[in-house]
N, CA, C and O atoms as a GROMACS GRO file, in nm:
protein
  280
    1UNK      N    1   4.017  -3.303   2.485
    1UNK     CA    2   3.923  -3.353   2.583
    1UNK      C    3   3.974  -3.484   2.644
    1UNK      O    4   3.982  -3.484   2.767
    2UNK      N    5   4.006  -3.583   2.585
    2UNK     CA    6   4.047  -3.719   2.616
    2UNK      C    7   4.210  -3.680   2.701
    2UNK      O    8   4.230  -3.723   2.815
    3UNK      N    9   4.316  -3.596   2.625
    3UNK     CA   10   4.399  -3.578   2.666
    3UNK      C   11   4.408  -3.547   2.818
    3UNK      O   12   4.482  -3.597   2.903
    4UNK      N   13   4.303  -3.441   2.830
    4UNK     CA   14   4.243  -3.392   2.967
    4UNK      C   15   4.192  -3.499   3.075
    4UNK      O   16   4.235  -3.498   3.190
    5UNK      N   17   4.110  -3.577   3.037
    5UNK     CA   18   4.060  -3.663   3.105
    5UNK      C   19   4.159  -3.765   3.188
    5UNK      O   20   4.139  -3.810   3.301
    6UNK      N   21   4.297  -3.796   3.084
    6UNK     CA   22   4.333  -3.906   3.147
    6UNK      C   23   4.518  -3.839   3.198
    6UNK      O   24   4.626  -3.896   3.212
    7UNK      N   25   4.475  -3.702   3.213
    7UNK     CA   26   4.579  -3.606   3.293
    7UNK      C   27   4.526  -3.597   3.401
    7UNK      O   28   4.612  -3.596   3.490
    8UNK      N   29   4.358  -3.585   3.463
    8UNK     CA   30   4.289  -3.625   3.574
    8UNK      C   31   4.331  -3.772   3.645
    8UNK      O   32   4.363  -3.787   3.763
    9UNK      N   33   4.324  -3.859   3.555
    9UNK     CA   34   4.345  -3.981   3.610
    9UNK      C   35   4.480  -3.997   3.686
    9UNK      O   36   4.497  -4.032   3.802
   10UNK      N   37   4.595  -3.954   3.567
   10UNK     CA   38   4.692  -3.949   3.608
   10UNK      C   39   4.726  -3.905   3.778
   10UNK      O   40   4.787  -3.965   3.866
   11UNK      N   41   4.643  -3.749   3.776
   11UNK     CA   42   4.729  -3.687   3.913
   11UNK      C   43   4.610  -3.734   4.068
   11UNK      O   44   4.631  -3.704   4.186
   12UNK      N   45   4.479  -3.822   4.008
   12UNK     CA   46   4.438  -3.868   4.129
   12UNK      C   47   4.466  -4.012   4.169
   12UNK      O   48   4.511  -4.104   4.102
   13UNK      N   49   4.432  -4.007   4.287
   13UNK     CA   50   4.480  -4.151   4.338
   13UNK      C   51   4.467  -4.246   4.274
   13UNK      O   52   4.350  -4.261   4.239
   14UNK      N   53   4.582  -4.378   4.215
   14UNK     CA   54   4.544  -4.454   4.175
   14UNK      C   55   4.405  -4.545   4.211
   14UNK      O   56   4.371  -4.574   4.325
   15UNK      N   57   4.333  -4.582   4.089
   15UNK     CA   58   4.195  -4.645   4.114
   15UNK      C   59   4.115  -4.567   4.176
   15UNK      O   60   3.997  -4.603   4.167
   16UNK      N   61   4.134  -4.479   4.232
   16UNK     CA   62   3.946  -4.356   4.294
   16UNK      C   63   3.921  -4.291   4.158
   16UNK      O   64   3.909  -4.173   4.192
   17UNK      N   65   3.911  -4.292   4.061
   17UNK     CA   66   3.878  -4.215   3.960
   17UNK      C   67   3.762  -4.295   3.824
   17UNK      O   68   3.763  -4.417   3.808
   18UNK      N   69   3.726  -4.258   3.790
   18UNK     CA   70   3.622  -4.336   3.663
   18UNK      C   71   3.636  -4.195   3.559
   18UNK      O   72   3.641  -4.076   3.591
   19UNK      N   73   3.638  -4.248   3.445
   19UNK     CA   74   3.648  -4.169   3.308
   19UNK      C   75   3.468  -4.210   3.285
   19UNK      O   76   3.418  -4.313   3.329
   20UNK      N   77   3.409  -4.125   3.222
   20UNK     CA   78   3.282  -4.136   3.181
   20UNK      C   79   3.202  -4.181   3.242
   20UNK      O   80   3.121  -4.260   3.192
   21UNK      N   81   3.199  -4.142   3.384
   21UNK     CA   82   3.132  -4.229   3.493
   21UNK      C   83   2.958  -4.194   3.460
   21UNK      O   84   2.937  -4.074   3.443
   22UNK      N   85   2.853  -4.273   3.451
   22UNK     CA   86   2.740  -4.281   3.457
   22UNK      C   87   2.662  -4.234   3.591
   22UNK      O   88   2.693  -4.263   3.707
   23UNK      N   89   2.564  -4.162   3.552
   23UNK     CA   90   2.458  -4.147   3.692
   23UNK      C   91   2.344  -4.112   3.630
   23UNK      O   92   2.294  -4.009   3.586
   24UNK      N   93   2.302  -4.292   3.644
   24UNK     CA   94   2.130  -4.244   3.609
   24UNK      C   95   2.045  -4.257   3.662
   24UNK      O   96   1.946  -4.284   3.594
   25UNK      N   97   2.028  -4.248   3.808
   25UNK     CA   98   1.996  -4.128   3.858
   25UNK      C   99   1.963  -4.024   3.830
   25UNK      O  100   1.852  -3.995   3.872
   26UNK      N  101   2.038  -3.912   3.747
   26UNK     CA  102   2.003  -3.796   3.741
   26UNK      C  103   2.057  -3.827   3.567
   26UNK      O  104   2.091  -3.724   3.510
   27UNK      N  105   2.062  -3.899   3.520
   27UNK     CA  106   2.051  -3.888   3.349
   27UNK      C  107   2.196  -3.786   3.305
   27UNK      O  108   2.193  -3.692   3.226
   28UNK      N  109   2.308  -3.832   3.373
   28UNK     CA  110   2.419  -3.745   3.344
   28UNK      C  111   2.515  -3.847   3.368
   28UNK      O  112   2.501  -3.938   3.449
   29UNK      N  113   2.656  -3.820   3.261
   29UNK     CA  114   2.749  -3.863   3.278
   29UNK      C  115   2.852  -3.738   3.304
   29UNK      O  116   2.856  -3.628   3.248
   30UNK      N  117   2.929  -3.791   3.401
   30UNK     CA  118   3.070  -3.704   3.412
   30UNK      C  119   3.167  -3.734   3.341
   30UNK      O  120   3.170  -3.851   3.304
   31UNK      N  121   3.278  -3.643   3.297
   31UNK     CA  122   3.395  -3.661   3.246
   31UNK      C  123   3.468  -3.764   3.304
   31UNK      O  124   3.507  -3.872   3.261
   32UNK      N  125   3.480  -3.704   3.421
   32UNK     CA  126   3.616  -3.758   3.564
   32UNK      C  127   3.525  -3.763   3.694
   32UNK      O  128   3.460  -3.668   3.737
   33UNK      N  129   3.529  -3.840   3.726
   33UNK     CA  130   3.466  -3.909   3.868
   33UNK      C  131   3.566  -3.969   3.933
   33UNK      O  132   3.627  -4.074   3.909
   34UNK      N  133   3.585  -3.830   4.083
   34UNK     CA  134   3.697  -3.855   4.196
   34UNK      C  135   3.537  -3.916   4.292
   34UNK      O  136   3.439  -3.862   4.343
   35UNK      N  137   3.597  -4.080   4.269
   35UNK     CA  138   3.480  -4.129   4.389
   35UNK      C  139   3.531  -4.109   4.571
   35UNK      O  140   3.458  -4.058   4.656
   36UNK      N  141   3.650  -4.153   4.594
   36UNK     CA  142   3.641  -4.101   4.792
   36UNK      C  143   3.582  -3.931   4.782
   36UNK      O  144   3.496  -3.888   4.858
   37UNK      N  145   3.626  -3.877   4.709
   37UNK     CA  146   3.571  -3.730   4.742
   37UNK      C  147   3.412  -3.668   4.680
   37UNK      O  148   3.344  -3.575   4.722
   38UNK      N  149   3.393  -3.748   4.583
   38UNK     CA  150   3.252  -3.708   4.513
   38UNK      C  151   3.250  -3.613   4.458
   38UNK      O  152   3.153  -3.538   4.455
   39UNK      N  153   3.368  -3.594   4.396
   39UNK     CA  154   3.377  -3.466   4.273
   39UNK      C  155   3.347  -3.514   4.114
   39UNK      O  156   3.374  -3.630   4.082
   40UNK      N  157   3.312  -3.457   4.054
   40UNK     CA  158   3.303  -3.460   3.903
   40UNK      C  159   3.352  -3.372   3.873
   40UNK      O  160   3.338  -3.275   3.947
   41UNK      N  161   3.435  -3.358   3.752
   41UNK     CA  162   3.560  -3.256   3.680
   41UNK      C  163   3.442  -3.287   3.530
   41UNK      O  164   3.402  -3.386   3.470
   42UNK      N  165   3.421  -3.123   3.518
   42UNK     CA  166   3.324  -3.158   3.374
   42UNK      C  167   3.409  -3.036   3.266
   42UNK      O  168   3.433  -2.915   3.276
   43UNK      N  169   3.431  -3.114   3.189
   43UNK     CA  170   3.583  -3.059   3.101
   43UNK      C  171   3.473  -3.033   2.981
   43UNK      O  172   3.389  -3.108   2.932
   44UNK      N  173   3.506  -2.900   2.956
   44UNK     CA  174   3.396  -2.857   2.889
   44UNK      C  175   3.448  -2.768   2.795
   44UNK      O  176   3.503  -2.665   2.834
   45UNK      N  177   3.437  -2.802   2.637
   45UNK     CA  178   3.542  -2.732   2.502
   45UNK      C  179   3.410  -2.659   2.419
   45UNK      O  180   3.434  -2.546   2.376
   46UNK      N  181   3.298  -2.704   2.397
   46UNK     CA  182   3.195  -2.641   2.342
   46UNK      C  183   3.164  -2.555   2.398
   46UNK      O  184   3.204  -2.538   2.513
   47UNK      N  185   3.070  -2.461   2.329
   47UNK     CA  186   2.968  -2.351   2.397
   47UNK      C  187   2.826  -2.428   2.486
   47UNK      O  188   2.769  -2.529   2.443
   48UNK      N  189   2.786  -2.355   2.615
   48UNK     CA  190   2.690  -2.440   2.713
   48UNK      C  191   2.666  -2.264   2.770
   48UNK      O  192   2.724  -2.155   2.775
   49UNK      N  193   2.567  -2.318   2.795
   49UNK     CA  194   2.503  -2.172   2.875
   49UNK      C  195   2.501  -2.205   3.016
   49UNK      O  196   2.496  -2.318   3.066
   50UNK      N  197   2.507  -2.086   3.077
   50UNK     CA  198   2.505  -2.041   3.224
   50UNK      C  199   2.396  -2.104   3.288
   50UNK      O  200   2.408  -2.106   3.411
   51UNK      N  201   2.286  -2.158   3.238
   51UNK     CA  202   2.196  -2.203   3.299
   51UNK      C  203   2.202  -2.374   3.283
   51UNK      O  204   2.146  -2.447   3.365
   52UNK      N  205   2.269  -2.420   3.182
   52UNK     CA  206   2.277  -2.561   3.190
   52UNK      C  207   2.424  -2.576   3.250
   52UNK      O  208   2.455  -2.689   3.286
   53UNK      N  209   2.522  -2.470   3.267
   53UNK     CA  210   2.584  -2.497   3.387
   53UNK      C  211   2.535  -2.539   3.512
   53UNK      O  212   2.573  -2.641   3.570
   54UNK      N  213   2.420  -2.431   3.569
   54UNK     CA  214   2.400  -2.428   3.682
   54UNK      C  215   2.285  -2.579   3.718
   54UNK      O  216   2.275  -2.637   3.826
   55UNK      N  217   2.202  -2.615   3.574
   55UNK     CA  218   2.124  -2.739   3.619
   55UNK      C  219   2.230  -2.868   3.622
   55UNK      O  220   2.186  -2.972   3.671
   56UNK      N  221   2.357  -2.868   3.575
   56UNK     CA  222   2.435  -2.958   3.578
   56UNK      C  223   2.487  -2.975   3.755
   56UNK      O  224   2.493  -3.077   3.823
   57UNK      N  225   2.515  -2.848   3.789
   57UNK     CA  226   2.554  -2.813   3.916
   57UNK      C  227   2.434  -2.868   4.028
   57UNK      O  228   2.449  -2.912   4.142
   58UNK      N  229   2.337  -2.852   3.967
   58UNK     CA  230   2.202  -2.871   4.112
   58UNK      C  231   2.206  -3.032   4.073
   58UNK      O  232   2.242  -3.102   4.167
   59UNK      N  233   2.180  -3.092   3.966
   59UNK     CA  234   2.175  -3.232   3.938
   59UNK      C  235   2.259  -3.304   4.002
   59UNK      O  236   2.223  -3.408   4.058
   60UNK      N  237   2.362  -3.269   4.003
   60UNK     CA  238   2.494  -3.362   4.084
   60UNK      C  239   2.506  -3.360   4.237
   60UNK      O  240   2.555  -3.449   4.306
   61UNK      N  241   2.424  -3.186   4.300
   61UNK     CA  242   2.432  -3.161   4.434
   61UNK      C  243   2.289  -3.273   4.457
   61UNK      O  244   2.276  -3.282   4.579
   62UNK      N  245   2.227  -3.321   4.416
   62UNK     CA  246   2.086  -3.342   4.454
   62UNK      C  247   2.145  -3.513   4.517
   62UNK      O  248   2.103  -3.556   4.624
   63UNK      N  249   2.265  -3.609   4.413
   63UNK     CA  250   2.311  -3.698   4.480
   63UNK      C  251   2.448  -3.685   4.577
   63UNK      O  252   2.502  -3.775   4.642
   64UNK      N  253   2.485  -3.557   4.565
   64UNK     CA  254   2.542  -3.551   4.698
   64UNK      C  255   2.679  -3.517   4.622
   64UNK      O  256   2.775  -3.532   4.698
   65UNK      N  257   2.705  -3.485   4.524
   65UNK     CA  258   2.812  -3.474   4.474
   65UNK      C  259   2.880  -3.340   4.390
   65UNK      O  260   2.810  -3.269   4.317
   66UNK      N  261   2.977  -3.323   4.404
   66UNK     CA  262   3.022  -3.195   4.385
   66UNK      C  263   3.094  -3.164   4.201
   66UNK      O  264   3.155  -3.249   4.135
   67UNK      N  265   3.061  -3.022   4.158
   67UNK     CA  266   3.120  -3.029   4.036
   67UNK      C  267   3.204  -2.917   3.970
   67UNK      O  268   3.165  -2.801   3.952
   68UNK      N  269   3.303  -2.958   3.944
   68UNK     CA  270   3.388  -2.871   3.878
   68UNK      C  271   3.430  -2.864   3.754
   68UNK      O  272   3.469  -2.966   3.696
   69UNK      N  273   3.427  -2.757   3.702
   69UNK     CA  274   3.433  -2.712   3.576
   69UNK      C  275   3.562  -2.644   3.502
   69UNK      O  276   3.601  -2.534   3.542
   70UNK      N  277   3.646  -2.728   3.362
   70UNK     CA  278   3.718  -2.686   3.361
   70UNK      C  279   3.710  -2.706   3.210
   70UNK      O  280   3.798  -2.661   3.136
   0.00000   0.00000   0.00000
């Protein structure tokens, strides 16, 4: 997981990125937060169901931000 995270950092632009970025706002933290683009990379090793995928997905669209899952 950590390994992952800071292989994100690595290949985005230096400084646009946050590791464990906070939004409370919507009571969620992201893995990887690409801030010029407003992506969240949600690096995901446990079992999660299809439906707290998808409320993770509406939570992040609601501040405008996009999420990907890997």
């Amino acid at each position: 997981h950590l390994q992952l995270q800071a292989y994100f950092v690595q290949c985005l632009p230096p400084g646009d990125c946050v590791l464990e970025q906070r939004f409370p706002r919507i009571n969620r933290i992201a893995d990887v937060a690409w801030l010029s683009q407003k992506i969240v990379f949600e690096i995901q090793y446990s079992a999660i169901s299809a439906q707290e995928v998808m409320q993770r997905n509406q939570d992040y669209q609601k501040i405008g931000w996009q999420a990907v899952w890997v």
